[in-house]
Amino acid sequence: MRKLLYVVLDGLGDLPTPELNGKTPLEAAKTPNMDSLARKGKTGLMYPVRKGVAPESDVAVISILGYDPFKYHPARGVIEAVGAGLDFKDGELALRCNFATVDESGKFIVDRRVGRNLTTEEAGKLAEAINREVKLAYKPSEFIFKNTVAHRAVLVIRRLEGKLSGKITNVDPAYSKTLEGFGVAKSQPQTKIEKCFPLDDSEEARVAAELVNEFIEKSYKVLKNHELNLRRVKEGKLPANFILARDAGDTVPKFPSFQELYKVKFGCMADMPVERGIALLCGMEEVPLPQSTGDLKADYSLRAEKTLEALESLDGVYIHIKGPDEPGHDGRAKEKMRIVELIDEFYFGKLLAKLNLEETLIVVTADHATPCVIKAHTDDPVPLLISGGGVLADEVDVFSEKACRKGKLGIINGSELMPLLIKLLKD
Ligand code: ZN
Ligand code: ZN
């Protein structure tokens, strides 16, 4: 059987941008390697979930890995806890957290991500202090607070007697929660911090909300006076003095695994705990990656090497590359273009030099669009290419949103992709 390499470039999709003379970052970027894949293969467009849905990454990834996100919708908190390697069981409470900066009053957010310059190492020291000094007293319980990448973290609380319910509101005012439990980014976020409230009258939800509020208050006291934060302020940086928590969950989702569904053994390579968590829940095994160094040339080259290595022993590899999403959120079109070029040269360039395209089916796409002119995820379809592994070419010879519109694959929904790939693999 052929092997499958499934490459997802986070937030790659975009819209025409004045800064790039009406081109999208992908269109404006020099991408000879992805273009050659498009030329040799078939292209199309994909709504990661379906038309009209602007998804968060978690919902999108669940969908493009072949699961109906309306049926399998674990809370983001649980996905991140699994992705962070924490042991999580039904009846415990998991929340996605951000280190953030609040003002003197402790009531208003100054920056949701501590100016995006909190290092993973700094976050680790603060997390250590929280785990050491905060004691939850409202009900007998214990917690683990784990920082993941930069300002991101996960909180898991377990009760010593009884269960906790994830049916509680978000403390993070930038996100609301739908009835199905999806986290949704608000278009006009408030800066006033909200208390956590139960969403139903169960004892489990009431206790969960109280424990979260207690954790937030007590961790604030630890962070406010932590010497690392005092030093950051002296250096003119924002202090990481508050924990914003959101997307609580209490249940481990039961995804039918890739082995059960397709009889294949897949590995995942992802920088972020959310994508890693979903892949692990789908039954993929983790291909260990060192933390990204920030030197993108080295990071992407290393990922190319690791991909080739992993493909030797597995039926397929899913790799999720975070690069293009962040400049999309920040509205920096030229930076997004530059990152796409680096991915093309240092990931695809190194990879294609050694990859046997006859034996490997390769897919390149995105989990959603993050257009620089919108600075948020949108419902626009993303470009898609399927190449190698004996796939016949269509007429399209470059990889871009505009060119892929003319591709033979047409416009598909995210959950249709995986079955299509498996069919091509086994044909
Ligand atoms: Zn994403
Ligand atoms: Zn994003």
PDB file of C-alpha atoms and ligand atoms in Angstrom, residues 9-11 55-58 60-61 275 320 322 325 329 367-368 370 377, ligand 1:
ATOM      1  CA  LEU A   9      -0.697  24.654   7.102  1.00  0.00           C
ATOM      2  CA  ASP A  10      -2.552  26.440   9.882  1.00  0.00           C
ATOM      3  CA  GLY A  11      -4.631  29.390   8.685  1.00  0.00           C
ATOM      4  CA  PRO A  55     -14.133  27.317  12.622  1.00  0.00           C
ATOM      5  CA  GLU A  56     -11.676  27.404  15.472  1.00  0.00           C
ATOM      6  CA  SER A  57      -8.708  25.116  14.815  1.00  0.00           C
ATOM      7  CA  ASP A  58     -10.022  22.288  17.008  1.00  0.00           C
ATOM      8  CA  ALA A  60     -11.682  22.346  11.852  1.00  0.00           C
ATOM      9  CA  VAL A  61      -9.073  19.681  12.525  1.00  0.00           C
ATOM     10  CA  GLU A 275      -3.786  19.426  17.249  1.00  0.00           C
ATOM     11  CA  HIS A 320       0.314  20.413  11.330  1.00  0.00           C
ATOM     12  CA  LYS A 322       1.438  26.497  12.796  1.00  0.00           C
ATOM     13  CA  ASP A 325      -2.034  31.622  11.193  1.00  0.00           C
ATOM     14  CA  HIS A 329      -4.441  37.290  12.983  1.00  0.00           C
ATOM     15  CA  ASP A 367      -7.514  23.971   8.605  1.00  0.00           C
ATOM     16  CA  HIS A 368      -9.201  27.319   7.851  1.00  0.00           C
ATOM     17  CA  THR A 370      -7.141  33.487   8.487  1.00  0.00           C
ATOM     18  CA  HIS A 377     -10.758  32.914  11.003  1.00  0.00           C
TER      19      HIS A 377
HETATM   20 ZN    ZN B   1      -5.881  26.825  12.913  1.00  0.00          ZN
END
